[in-house]
Short mmCIF file of C-alpha atoms in Angstrom, two decimals:
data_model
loop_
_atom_site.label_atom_id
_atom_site.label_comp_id
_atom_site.label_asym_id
_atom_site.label_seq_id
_atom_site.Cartn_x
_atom_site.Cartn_y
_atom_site.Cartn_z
CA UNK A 1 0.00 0.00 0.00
CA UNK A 2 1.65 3.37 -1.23
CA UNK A 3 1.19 6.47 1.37
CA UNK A 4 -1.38 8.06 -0.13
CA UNK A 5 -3.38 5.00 -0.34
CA UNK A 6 -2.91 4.34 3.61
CA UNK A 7 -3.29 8.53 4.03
CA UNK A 8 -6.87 7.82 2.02
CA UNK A 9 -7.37 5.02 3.89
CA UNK A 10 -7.01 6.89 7.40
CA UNK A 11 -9.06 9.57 6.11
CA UNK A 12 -12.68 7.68 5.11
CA UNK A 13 -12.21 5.84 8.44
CA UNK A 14 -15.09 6.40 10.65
CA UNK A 15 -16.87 8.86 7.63
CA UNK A 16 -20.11 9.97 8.79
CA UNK A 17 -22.99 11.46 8.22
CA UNK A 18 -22.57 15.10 6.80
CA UNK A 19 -25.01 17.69 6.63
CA UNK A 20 -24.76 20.74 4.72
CA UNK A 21 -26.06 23.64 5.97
CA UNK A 22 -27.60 25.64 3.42
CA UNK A 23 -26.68 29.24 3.38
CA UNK A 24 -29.97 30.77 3.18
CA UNK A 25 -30.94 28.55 6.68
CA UNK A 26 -28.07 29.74 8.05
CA UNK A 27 -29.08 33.63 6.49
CA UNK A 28 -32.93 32.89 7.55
CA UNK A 29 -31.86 31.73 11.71
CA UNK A 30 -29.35 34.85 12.02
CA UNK A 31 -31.56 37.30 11.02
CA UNK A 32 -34.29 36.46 13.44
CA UNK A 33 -31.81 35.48 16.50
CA UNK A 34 -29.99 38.73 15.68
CA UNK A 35 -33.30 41.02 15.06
CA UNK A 36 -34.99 39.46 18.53
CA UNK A 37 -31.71 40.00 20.51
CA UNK A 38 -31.24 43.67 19.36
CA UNK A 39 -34.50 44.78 19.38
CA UNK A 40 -34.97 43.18 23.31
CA UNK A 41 -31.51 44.64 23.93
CA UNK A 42 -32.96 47.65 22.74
CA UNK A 43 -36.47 47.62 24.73
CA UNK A 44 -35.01 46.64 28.12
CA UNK A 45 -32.20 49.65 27.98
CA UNK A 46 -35.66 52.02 27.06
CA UNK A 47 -39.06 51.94 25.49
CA UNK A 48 -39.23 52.62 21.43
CA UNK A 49 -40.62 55.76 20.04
CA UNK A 50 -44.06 56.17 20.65
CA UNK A 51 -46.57 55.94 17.61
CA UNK A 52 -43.91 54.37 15.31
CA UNK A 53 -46.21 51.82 13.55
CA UNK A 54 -48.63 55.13 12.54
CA UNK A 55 -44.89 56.38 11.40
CA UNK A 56 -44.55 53.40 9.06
CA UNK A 57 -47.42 52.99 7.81
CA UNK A 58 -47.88 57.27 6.85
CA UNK A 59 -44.44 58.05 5.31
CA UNK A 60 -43.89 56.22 2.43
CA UNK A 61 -40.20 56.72 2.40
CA UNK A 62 -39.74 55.95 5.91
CA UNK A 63 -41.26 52.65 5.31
CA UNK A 64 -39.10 52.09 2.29
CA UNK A 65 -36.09 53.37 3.52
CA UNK A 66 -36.49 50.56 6.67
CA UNK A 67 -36.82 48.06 4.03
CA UNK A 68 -34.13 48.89 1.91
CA UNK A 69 -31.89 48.65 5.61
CA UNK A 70 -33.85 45.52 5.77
CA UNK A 71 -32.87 44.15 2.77
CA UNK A 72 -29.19 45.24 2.91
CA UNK A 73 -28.79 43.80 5.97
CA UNK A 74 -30.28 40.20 4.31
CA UNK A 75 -27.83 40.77 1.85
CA UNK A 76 -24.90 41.17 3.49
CA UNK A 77 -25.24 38.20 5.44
CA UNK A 78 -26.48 36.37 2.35
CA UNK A 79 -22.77 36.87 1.09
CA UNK A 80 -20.89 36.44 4.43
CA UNK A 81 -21.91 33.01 4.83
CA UNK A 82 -21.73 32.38 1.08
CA UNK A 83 -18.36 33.89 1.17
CA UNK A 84 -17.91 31.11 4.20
CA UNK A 85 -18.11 28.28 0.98
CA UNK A 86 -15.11 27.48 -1.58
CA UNK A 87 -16.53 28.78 -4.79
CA UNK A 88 -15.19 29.94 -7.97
CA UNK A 89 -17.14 33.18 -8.40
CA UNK A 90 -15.35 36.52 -8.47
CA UNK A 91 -14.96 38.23 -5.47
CA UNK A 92 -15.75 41.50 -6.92
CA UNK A 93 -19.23 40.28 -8.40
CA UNK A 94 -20.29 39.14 -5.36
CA UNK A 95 -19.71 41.84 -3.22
CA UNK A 96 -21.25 44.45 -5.78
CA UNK A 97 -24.83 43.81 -4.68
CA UNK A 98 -24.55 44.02 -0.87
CA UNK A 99 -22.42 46.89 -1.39
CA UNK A 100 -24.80 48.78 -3.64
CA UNK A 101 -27.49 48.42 -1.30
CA UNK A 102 -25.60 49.54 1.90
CA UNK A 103 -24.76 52.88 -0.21
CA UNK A 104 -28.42 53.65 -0.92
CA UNK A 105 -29.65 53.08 2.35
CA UNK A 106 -27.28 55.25 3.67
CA UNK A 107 -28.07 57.60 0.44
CA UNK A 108 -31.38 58.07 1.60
CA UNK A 109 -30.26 59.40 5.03
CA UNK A 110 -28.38 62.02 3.08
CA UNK A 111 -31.39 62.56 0.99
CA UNK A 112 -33.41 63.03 4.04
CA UNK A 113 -31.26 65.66 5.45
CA UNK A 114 -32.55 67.92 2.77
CA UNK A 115 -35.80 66.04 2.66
CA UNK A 116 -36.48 63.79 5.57
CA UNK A 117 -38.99 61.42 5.49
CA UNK A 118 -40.63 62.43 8.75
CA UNK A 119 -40.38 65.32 10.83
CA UNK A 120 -37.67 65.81 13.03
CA UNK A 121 -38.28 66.25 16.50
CA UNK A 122 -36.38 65.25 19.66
CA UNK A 123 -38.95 63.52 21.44
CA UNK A 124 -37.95 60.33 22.58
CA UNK A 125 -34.04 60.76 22.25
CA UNK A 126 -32.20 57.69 23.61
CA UNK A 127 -29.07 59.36 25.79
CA UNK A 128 -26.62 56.46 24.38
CA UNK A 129 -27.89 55.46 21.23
CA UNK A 130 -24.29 55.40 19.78
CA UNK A 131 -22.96 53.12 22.10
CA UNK A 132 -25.89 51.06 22.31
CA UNK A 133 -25.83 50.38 18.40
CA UNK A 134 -21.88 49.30 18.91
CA UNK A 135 -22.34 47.02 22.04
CA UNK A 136 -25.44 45.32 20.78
CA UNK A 137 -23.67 44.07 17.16
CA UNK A 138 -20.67 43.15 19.13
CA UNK A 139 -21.85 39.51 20.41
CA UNK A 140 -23.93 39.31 17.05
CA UNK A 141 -20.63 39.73 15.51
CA UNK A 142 -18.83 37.00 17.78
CA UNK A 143 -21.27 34.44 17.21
CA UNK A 144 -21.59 34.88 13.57
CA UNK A 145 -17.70 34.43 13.58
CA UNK A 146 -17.62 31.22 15.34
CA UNK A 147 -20.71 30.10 12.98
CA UNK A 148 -18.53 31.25 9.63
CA UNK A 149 -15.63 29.58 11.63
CA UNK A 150 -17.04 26.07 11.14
CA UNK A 151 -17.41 26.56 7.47
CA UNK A 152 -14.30 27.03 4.93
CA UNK A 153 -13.53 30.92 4.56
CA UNK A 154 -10.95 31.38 1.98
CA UNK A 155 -11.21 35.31 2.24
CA UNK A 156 -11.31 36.21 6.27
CA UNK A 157 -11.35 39.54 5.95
CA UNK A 158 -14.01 40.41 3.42
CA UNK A 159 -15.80 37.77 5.29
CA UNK A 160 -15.22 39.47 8.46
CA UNK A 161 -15.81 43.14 6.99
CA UNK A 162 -19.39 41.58 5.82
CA UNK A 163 -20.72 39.89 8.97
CA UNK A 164 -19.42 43.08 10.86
CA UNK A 165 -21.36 45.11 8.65
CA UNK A 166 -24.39 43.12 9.12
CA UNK A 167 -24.53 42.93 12.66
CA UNK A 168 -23.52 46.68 12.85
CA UNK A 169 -26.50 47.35 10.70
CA UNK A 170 -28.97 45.32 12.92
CA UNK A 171 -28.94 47.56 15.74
CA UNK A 172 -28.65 50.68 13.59
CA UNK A 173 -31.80 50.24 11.48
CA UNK A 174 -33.60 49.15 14.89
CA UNK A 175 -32.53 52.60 16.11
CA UNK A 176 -34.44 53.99 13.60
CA UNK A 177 -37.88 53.04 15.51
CA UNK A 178 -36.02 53.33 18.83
CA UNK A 179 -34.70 56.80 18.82
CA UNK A 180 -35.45 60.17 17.33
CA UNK A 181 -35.73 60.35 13.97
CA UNK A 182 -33.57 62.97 12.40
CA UNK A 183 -31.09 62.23 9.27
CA UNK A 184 -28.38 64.08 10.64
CA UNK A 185 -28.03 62.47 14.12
CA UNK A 186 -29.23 59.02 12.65
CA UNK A 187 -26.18 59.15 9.82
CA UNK A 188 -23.45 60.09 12.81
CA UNK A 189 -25.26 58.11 16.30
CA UNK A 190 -26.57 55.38 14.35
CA UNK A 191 -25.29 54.44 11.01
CA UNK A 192 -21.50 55.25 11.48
CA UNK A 193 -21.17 52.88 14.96
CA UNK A 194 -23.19 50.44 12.70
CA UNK A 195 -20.42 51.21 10.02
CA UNK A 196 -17.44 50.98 12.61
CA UNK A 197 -18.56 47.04 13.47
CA UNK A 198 -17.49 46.83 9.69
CA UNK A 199 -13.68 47.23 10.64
CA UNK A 200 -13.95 45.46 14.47
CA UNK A 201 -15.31 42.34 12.02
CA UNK A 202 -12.12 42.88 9.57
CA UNK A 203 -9.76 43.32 12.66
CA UNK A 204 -11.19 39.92 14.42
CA UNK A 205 -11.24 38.17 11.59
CA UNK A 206 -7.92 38.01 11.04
CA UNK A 207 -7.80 36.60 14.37
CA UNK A 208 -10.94 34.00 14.11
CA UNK A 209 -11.05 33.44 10.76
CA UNK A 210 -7.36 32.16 9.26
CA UNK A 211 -7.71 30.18 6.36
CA UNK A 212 -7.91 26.30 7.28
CA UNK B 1 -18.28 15.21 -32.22
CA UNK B 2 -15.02 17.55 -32.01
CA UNK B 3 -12.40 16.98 -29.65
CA UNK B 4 -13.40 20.30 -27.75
CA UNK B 5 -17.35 18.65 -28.07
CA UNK B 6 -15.64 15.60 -26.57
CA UNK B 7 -13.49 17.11 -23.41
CA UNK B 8 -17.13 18.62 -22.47
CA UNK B 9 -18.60 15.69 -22.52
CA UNK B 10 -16.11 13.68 -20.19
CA UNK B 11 -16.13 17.10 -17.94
CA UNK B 12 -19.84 16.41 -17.26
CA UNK B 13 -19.19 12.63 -17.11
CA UNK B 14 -16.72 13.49 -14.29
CA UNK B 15 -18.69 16.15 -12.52
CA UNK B 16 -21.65 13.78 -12.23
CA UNK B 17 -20.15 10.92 -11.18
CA UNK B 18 -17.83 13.00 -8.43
CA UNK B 19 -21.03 14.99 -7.64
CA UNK B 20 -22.63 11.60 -6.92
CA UNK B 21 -19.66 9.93 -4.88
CA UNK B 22 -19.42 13.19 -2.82
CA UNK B 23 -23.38 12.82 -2.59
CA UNK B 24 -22.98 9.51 -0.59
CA UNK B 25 -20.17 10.41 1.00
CA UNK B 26 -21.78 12.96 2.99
CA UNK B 27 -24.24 10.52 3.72
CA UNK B 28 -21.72 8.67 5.72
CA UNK B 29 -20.84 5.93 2.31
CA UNK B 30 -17.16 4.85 3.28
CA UNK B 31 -16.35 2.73 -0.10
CA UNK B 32 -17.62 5.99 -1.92
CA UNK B 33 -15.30 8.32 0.33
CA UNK B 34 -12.91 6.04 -0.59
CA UNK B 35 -13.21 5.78 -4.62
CA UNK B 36 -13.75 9.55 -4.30
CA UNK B 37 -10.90 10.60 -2.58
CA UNK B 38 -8.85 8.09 -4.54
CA UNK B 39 -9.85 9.70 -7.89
CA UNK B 40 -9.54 12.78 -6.84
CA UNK B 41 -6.05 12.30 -5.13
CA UNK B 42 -5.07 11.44 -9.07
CA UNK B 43 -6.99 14.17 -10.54
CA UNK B 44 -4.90 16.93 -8.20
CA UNK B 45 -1.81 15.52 -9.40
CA UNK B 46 -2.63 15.55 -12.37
CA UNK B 47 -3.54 19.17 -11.68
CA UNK B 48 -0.72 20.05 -9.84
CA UNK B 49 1.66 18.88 -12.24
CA UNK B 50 0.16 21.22 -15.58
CA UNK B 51 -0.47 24.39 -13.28
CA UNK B 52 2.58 24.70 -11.12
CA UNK B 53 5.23 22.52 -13.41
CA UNK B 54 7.85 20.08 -11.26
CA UNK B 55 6.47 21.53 -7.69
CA UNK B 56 8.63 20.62 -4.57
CA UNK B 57 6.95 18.15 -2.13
CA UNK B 58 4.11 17.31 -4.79
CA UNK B 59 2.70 14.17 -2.81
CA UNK B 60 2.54 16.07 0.27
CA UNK B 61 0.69 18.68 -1.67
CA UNK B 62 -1.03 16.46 -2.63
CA UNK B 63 -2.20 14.84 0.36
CA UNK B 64 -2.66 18.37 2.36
CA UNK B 65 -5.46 18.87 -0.50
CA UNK B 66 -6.85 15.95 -0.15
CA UNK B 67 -7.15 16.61 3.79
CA UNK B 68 -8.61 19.69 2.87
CA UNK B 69 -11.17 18.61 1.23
CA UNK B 70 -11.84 15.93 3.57
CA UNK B 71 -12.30 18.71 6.15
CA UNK B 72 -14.34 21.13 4.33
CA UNK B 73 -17.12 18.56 3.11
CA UNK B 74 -19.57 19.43 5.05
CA UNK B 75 -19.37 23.00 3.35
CA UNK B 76 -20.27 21.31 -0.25
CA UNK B 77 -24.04 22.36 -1.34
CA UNK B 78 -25.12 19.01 -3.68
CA UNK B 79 -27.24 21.65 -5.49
CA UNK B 80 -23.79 23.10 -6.81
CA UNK B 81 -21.17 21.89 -9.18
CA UNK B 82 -18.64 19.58 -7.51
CA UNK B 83 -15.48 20.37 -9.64
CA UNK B 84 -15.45 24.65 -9.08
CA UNK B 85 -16.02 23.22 -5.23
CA UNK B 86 -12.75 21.13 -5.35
CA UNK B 87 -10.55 22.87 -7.84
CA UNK B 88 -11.13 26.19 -5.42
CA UNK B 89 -9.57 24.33 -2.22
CA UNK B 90 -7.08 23.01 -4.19
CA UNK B 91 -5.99 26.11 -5.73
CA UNK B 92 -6.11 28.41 -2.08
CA UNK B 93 -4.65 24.97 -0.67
CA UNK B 94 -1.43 24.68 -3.00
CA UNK B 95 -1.13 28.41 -2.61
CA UNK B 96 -0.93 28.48 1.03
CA UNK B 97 1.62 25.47 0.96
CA UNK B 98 3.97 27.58 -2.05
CA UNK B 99 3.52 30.67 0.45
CA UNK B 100 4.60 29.06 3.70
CA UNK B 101 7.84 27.10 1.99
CA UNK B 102 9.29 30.49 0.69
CA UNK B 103 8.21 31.72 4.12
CA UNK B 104 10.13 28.63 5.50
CA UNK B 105 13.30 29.17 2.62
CA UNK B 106 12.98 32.96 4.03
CA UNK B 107 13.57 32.13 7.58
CA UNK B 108 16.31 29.74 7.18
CA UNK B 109 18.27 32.31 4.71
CA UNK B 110 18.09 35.35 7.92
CA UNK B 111 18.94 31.87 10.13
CA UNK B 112 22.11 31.19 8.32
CA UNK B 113 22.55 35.04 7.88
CA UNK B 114 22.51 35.77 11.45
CA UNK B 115 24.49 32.55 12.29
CA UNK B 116 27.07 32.61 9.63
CA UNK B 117 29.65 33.76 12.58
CA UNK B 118 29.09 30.76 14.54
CA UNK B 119 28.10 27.93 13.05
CA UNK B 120 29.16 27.16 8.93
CA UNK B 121 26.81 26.27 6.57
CA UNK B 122 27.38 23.07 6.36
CA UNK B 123 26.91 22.29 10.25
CA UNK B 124 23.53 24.97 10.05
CA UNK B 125 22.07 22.54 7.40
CA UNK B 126 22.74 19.67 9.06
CA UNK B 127 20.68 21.24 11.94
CA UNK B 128 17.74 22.20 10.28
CA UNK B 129 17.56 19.30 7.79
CA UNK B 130 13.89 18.85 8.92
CA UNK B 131 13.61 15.40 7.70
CA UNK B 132 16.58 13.79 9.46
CA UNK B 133 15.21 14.66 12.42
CA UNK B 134 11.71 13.40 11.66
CA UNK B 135 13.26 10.09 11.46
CA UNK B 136 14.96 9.67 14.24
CA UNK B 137 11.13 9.72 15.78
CA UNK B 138 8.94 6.40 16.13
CA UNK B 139 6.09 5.92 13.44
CA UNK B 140 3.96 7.17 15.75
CA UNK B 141 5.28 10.08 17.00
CA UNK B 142 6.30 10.96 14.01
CA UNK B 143 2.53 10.77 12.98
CA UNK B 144 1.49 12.59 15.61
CA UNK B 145 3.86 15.51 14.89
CA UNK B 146 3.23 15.41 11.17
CA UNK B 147 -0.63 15.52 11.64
CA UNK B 148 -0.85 18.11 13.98
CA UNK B 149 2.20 20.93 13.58
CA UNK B 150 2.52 20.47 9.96
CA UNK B 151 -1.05 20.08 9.07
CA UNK B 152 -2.32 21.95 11.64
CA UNK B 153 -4.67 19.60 12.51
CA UNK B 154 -5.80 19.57 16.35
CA UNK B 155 -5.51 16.64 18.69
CA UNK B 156 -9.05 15.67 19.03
CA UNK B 157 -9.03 15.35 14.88
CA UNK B 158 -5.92 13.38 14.85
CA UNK B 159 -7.44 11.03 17.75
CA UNK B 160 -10.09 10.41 15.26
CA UNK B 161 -8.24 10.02 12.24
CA UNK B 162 -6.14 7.55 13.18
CA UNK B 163 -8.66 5.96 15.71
CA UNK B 164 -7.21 5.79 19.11
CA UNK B 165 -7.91 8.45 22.07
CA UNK B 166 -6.90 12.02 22.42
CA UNK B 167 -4.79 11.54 25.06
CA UNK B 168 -2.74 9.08 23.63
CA UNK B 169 -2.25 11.31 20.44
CA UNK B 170 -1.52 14.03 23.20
CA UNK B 171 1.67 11.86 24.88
CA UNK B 172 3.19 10.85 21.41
CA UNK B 173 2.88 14.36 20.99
CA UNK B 174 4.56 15.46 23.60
CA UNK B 175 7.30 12.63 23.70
CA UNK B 176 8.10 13.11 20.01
CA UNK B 177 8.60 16.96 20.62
CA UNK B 178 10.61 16.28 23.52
CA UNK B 179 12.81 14.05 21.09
CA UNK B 180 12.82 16.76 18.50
CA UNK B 181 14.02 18.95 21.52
CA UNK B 182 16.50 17.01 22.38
CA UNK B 183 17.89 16.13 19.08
CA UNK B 184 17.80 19.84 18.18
CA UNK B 185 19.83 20.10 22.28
CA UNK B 186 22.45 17.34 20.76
CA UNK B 187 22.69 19.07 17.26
CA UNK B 188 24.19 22.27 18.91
CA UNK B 189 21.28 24.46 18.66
CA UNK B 190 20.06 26.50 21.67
CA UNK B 191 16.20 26.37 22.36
CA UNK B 192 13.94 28.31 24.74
CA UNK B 193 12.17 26.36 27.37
#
């Protein structure tokens, strides 16, 4: 027997059963264990703004600018865990989309500060917004690490950059209906900590995430 | 049908019947792990051999791909194609290995740089000639060692791999680096505890 044969040989012994986990499972459970863990984060450190839903439901562009955050965060999560799979596909391709979306959903915060979609008031102000948005995507981040850990991530960093952007963006859309609404402070107390999670995920990643 | 016509054709033949081996190996199918790796193991040769020409170390190359693919099954979607799956792991795989032997070549060259006072060449390669001092290990230390600080694969896996426990994988372990040690002691070259 040759050593490759007796190598092969090692390897199939005791093979068992595999699953795979699909990547929109994976996509599907983190969004709803990270969206329930923010937003009770959220409601224990202080109640959401009052008369949101009527919010949602009258201003068109508030309602679309949530789901555009909505659907930016699905997509960068999409393409973490997909990154988190030895394929062929270009890098560059694949982050285009996520990207793209990230940049309009901010857009429209910079839209809004010369036409917000709702009036700006101070009601309701949360006193640490900022800090809240950073602490709550930190164990989000962790635990979407050690998940991507288990699979075969052949670019650490871009993976890393995407989850951290994800679950930087989970609190920071939820502080949309949690805090005052008005573009400016939402862009710098909200967005940009959300943003920041974006380069603790590249910076742990490094750590977590060497390539097998 | 054209030769071009013809390669396609035996690409799909391949990439079903891998697709299908890999299919039942997940399912836990040891004689199909087994045919699978086996063609594969030929196939990255093969592979090896046309992309990187007469490539140092090829059958360990070989073998570190074929333990990284063993490794990253689980991450294989059947809904995908098998062969962008494999030829990706293999690629990053033989990579990494190119990158850490010039990293390796690197660090002996400032060694012998640094040391070329003290100790002539031809003593400093008889210390670090890696291979003699594998063999003065048992089989099974030597397994041990190999599995775990050049593979980088972790005690528990090894245990598993070669089917006895953990902490018998963790003594030959620690006996063969003690060896290693004390060769390295005898050879003339100064370690820190």
């Amino acid at each position: 027997m040759t050593d490759r044969e007796q190598f092969i040989t090692n390897l199939v012994k005791g093979t068992q059963l595999v699953k795979f986990t699909n990547t929109r499972t994976s996509t599907m459970i983190w969004l709803i264990s990270a969206f329930i863990f923010a937003a009770l984060l959220t409601y224990i450190a202080g109640p959401y703004r009052s008369g949101i839903a009527y919010e949602l439901l009258s201003s068109f562009q508030f309602f679309f600018e949530s789901i555009i955050g909505l659907a930016s965060i699905v997509l960068l999560i999409y393409t973490a865990f997909d990154f988190a799979i030895p394929s062929q596909r270009s890098v560059a391709k694949r982050l285009i989309l996520p990207l793209t979306i990230l940049i309009i959903w901010i857009g429209f915060y910079v839209f809004g500060l010369m036409y917000p979609a709702l009036e700006p008031a101070m009601a309701d102000k949360r006193e640490y917004c900022y800090s809240e948005t950073f602490i709550y995507a930190l164990p989000i981040l962790l635990v979407s690490l050690l998940w991507v850990r288990k699979q075969w991530p052949l670019h650490p960093k871009i993976t890393g950059l995407l989850l951290g952007l994800a679950a930087g963006s989970v609190p920071a859309l939820i502080m949309q209906f949690a805090c005052i609404y008005e573009p400016e402070h939402i862009l710098i107390y909200h967005i940009l900590p959300g943003l920041l999670v974006g380069f603790v995920g590249v910076v742990l990643a490094t750590v977590m995430l060497r390539r097998p | 049908m054209n030769s071009g016509g013809e390669q396609c054709a035996l690409w799909q033949k391949d990439e079903q019947h891998w697709l299908s081996l890999m299919i039942q190996s997940q399912a836990g199918d040891v004689a199909a792990y087994h045919q699978l790796l086996t063609e594969l193991g030929s196939v990255i040769e093969s592979y090896l051999r046309a992309n990187f020409g007469r490539l140092a170390m090829l059958e360990d190359c070989v073998q570190e791909c074929l333990l990284a693919i063993h490794r990253a099954k689980h991450t294989f979607d059947p809904k995908r194609d098998f062969r962008p799956w494999m030829f990706t792991i293999v690629r990053y795989k033989t990579i990494d290995i190119i990158r850490r032997n010039e990293t390796e070549s690197n660090t002996i060259v400032k060694l012998s740089e640094l040391d070329q006072g003290s100790i002539n060449p031809v003593d400093l390669d008889r210390i670090i000639d890696g291979d003699r001092l594998m063999n003065k290990l048992s089989h099974d230390q030597r397994e041990a060692v190999t599995l775990t600080k050049y593979l980088g694969m972790t005690t528990n896996e090894v245990a598993q791999l070669i089917g006895i426990k953990e902490s018998a994988v963790k003594a030959r372990l620690r006996r063969g680096l003690k060896n290693l040690q004390k060769q390295w002691r005898y050879d003339g070259v100064k370690l820190d505890d």
